Coordinates of C-alpha atoms and ligand atoms in Angstrom, one line a residue:
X93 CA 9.1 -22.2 -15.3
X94 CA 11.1 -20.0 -12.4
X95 CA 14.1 -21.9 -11.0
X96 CA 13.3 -20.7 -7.4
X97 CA 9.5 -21.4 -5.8
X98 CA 9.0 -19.2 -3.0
X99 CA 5.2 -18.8 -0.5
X100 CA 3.9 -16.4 0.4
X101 CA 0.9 -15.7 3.3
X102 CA -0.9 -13.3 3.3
X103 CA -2.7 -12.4 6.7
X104 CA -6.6 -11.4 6.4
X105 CA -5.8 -10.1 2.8
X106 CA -9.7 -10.4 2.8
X107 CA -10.3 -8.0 5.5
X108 CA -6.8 -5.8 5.8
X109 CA -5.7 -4.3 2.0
X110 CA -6.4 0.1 2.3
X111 CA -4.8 1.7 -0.2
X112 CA -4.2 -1.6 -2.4
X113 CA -1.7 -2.7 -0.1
X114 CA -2.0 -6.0 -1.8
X115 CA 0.1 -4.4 -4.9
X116 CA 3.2 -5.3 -2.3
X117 CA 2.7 -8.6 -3.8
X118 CA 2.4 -7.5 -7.2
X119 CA 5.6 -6.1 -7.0
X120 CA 7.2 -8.5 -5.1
X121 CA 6.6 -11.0 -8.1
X122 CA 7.7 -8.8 -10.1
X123 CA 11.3 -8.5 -8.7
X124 CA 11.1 -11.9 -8.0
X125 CA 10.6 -12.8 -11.8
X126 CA 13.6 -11.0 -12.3
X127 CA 15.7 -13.1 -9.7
X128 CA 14.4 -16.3 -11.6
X129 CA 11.7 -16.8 -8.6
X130 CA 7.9 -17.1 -8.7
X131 CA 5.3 -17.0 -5.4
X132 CA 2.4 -18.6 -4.7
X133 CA 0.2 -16.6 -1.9
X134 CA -2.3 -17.8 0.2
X135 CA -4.9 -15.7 2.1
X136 CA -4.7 -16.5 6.3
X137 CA -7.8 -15.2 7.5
X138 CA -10.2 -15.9 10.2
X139 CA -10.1 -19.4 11.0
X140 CA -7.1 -20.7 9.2
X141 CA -4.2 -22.2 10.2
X142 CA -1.4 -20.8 10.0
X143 CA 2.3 -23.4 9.7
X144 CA 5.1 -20.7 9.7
X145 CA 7.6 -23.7 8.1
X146 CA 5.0 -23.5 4.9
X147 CA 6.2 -20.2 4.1
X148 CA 9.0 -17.8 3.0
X149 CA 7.3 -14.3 2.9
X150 CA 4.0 -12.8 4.5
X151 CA 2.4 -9.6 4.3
X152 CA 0.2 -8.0 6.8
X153 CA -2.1 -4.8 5.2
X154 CA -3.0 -2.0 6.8
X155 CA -7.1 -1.5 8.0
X156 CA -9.7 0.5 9.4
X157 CA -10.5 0.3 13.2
X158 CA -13.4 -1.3 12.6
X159 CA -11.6 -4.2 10.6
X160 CA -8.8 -4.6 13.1
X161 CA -11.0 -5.0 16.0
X162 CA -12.4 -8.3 14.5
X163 CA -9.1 -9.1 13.0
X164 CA -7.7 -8.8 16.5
X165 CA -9.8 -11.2 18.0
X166 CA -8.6 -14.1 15.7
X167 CA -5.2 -13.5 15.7
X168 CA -4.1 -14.9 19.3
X169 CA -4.7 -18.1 17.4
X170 CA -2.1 -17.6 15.1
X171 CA 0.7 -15.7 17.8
X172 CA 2.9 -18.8 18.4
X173 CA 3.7 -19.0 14.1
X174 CA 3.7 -15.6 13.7
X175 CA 6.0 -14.9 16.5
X176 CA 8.3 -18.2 15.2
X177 CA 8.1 -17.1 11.5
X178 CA 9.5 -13.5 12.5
X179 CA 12.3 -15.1 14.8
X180 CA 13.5 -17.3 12.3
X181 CA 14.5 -14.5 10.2
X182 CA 12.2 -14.9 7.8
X183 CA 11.0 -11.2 5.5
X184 CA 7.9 -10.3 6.6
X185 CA 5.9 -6.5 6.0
X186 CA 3.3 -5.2 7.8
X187 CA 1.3 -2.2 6.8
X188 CA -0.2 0.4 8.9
X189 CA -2.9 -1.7 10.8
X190 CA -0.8 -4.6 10.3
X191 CA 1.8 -3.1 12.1
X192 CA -0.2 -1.8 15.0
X193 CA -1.7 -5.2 15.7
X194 CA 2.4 -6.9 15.7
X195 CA 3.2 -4.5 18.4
X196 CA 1.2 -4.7 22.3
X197 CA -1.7 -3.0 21.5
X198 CA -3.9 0.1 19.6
X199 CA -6.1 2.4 20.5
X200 CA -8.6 3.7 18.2
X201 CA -10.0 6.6 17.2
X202 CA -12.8 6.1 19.2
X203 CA -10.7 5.1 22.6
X204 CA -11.1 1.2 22.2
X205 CA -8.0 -0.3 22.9
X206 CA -7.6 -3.1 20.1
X207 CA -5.1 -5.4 21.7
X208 CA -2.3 -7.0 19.4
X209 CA -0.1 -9.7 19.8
X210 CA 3.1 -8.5 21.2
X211 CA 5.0 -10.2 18.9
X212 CA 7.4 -6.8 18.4
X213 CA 7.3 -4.6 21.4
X214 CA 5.8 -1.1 19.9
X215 CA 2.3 -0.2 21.2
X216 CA 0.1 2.3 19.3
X217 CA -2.3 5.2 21.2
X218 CA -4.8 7.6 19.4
X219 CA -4.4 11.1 18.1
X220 CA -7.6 12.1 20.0
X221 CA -5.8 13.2 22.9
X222 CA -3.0 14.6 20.7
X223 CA -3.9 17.0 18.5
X224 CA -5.7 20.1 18.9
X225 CA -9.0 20.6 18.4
X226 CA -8.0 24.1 16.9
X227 CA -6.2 22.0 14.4
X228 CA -9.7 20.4 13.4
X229 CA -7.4 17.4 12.6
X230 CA -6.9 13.5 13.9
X231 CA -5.2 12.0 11.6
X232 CA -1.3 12.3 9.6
X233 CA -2.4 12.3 6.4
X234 CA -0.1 12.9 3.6
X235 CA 3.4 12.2 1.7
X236 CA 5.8 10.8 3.6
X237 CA 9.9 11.0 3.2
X238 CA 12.2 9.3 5.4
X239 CA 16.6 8.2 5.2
X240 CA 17.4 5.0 6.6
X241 CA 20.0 6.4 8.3
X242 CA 22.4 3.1 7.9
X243 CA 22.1 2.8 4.2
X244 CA 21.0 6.6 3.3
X245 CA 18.5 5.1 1.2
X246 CA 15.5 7.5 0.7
X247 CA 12.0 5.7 0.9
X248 CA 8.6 8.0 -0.7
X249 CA 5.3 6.7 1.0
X250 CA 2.1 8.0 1.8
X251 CA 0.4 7.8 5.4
X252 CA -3.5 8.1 6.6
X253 CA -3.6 6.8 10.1
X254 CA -5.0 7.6 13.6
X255 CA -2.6 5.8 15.7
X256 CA 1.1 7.3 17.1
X257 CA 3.3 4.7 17.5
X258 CA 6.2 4.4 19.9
X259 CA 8.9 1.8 18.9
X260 CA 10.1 -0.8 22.1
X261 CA 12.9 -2.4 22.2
X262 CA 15.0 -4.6 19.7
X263 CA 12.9 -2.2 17.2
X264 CA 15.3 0.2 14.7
X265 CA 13.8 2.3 12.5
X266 CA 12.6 1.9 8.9
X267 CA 14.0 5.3 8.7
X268 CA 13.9 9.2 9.9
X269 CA 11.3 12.1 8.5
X270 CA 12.2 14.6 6.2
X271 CA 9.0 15.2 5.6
X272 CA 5.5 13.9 6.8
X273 CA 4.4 12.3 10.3
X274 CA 5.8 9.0 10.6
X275 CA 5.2 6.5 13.6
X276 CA 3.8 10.0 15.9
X277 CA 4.7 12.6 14.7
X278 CA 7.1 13.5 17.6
X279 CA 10.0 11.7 17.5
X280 CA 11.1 11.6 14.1
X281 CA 11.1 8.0 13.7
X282 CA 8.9 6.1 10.8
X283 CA 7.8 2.2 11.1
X284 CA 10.0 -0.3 12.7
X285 CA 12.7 -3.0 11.5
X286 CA 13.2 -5.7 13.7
X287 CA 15.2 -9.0 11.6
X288 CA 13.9 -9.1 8.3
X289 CA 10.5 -7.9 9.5
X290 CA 9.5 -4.3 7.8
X291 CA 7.0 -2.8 9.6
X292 CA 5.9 1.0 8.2
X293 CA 2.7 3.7 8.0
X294 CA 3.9 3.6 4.4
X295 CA 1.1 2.6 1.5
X296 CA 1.8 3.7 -2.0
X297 CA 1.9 0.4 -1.8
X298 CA 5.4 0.8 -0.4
X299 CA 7.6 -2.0 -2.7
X300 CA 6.2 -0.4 -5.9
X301 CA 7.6 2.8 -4.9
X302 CA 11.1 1.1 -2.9
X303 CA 12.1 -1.7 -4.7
X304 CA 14.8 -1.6 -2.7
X305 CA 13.0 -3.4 0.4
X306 CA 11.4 -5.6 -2.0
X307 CA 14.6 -6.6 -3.1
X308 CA 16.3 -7.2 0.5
X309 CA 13.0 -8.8 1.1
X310 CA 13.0 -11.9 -1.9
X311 CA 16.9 -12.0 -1.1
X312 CA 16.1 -13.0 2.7
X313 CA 13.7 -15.1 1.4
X314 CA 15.8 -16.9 -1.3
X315 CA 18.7 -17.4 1.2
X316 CA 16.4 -18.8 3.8
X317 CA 15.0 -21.3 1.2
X318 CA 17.7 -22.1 -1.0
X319 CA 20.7 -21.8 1.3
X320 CA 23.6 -23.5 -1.4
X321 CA 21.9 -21.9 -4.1
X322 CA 24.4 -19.0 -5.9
X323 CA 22.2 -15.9 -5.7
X324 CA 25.0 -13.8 -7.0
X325 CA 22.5 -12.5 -10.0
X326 CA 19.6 -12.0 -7.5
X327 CA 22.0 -9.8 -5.7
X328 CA 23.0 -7.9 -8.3
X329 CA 19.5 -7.0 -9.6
X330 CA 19.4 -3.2 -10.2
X331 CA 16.3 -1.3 -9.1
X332 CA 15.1 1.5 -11.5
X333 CA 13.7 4.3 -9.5
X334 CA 10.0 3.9 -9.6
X335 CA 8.6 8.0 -9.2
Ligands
LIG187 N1 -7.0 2.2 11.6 C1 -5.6 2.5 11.8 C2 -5.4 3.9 12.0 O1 -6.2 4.8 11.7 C3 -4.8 2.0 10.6 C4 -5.1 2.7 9.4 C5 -4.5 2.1 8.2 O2 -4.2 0.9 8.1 N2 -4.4 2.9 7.1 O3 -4.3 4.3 12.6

């Protein structure tokens, strides 16, 4: 039996999961075993309520147009937790469609504009108008390397999306390309940090491949729920590089 009982929600894991993303939460108990902590996730999907107070941790997967369009139509309901779960300074990710659908709005590949829910200020456009048809290409597909410039860490992820994002403001970050696309393949910059909100293009699924943000992540978490507790051993859980 863990000492430390942490929740986690996880939104439209039923609709939202390319790439596995749900292996964030496979790792995330992982590292969280190690810190003496287990999780309990529940899906928030269409429909459900959604009580930020009931939870420590959420996870937002990443989707095809298609899928965030009817995603998008549900999640108004659930703006006023989100945006109060994210303010309190509570660790949340959001993948790829996840993260477009935080920010103002997306538009698809098809030139629908997919509104969001403006809970983070980015807003996402398509690639359509972008790229060149010469380069018979409308999409960043590929590995992706980026430095968080503040701690030098170096994060590996992979990235298949349509949308360019542009980060708004209040928004770091998650770090600059070395390699790869990123947010639009313009201005260097890849997914967004805003609090202990992650938001990247990254799947891989990002925490098996950075422990590192999984670790920051059940740390916030811990500290959030357990505020007396002595997390001095969580803290000074080392991460094995993972490729
Ligand atoms: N449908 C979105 C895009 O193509 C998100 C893709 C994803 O989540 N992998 O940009």
């Amino acid at each position: 039996m863990a000492k430390y009982h942490l929740r986690l929600a996880h939104f439209y894991g039923d609709l939202m999961n390319t790439y596995g993303d749900i292996g964030n939460i496979i790792a995330l108990r992982y590292y969280a075993k190690m810190m003496d902590a287990d999780i309990a996730v529940d899906v928030i999907s269409i429909d459900d309520q959604f009580n930020p107070d009931d939870y420590d941790l959420a996870l937002f997967g990443g989707g095809q147009d298609y899928e965030q369009m009817v995603v998008s139509k549900d999640l108004p309901s659930k703006k006023a937790g989100i945006e109060k779960f994210i303010n309190d300074g509570k660790p949340f990710l959001a993948v790829c469609g996840g993260y477009q659908l935080l920010g103002k709005y997306y538009v698809g590949a098809d030139g629908e504009k997919i509104p969001g829910i403006g809970v983070l200020d980015h807003y996402t456009t398509t690639q359509s108008s972008h790229r060149s048809a010469m380069e018979n290409q409308s999409r960043f597909i590929g590995n992706v390397l980026i430095k968080d410039p503040r701690t030098g860490e170096e994060y590996h992820g992979f990235e298949n999306h349509n949308g360019r994002t542009f980060l708004g403001k209040d928004e770091q970050p998650l770090g600059i390309v070395e390699q790869g696309h990123g947010n639009n393949g313009e201005d260097k910059t890849e997914g967004a940090v805003y609090k202990n909100t992650y938001c990247t293009y990254f799947h891989g699924p990002i925490l098996t491949r950075n422990g590192e943000i999984a670790k920051k992540m059940l740390l916030a978490a811990l500290k959030n729920r357990y505020p007396d507790a002595d997390l001095s051993q969580a803290e000074a859980l080392q991460i094995a590089p993972t490729f």
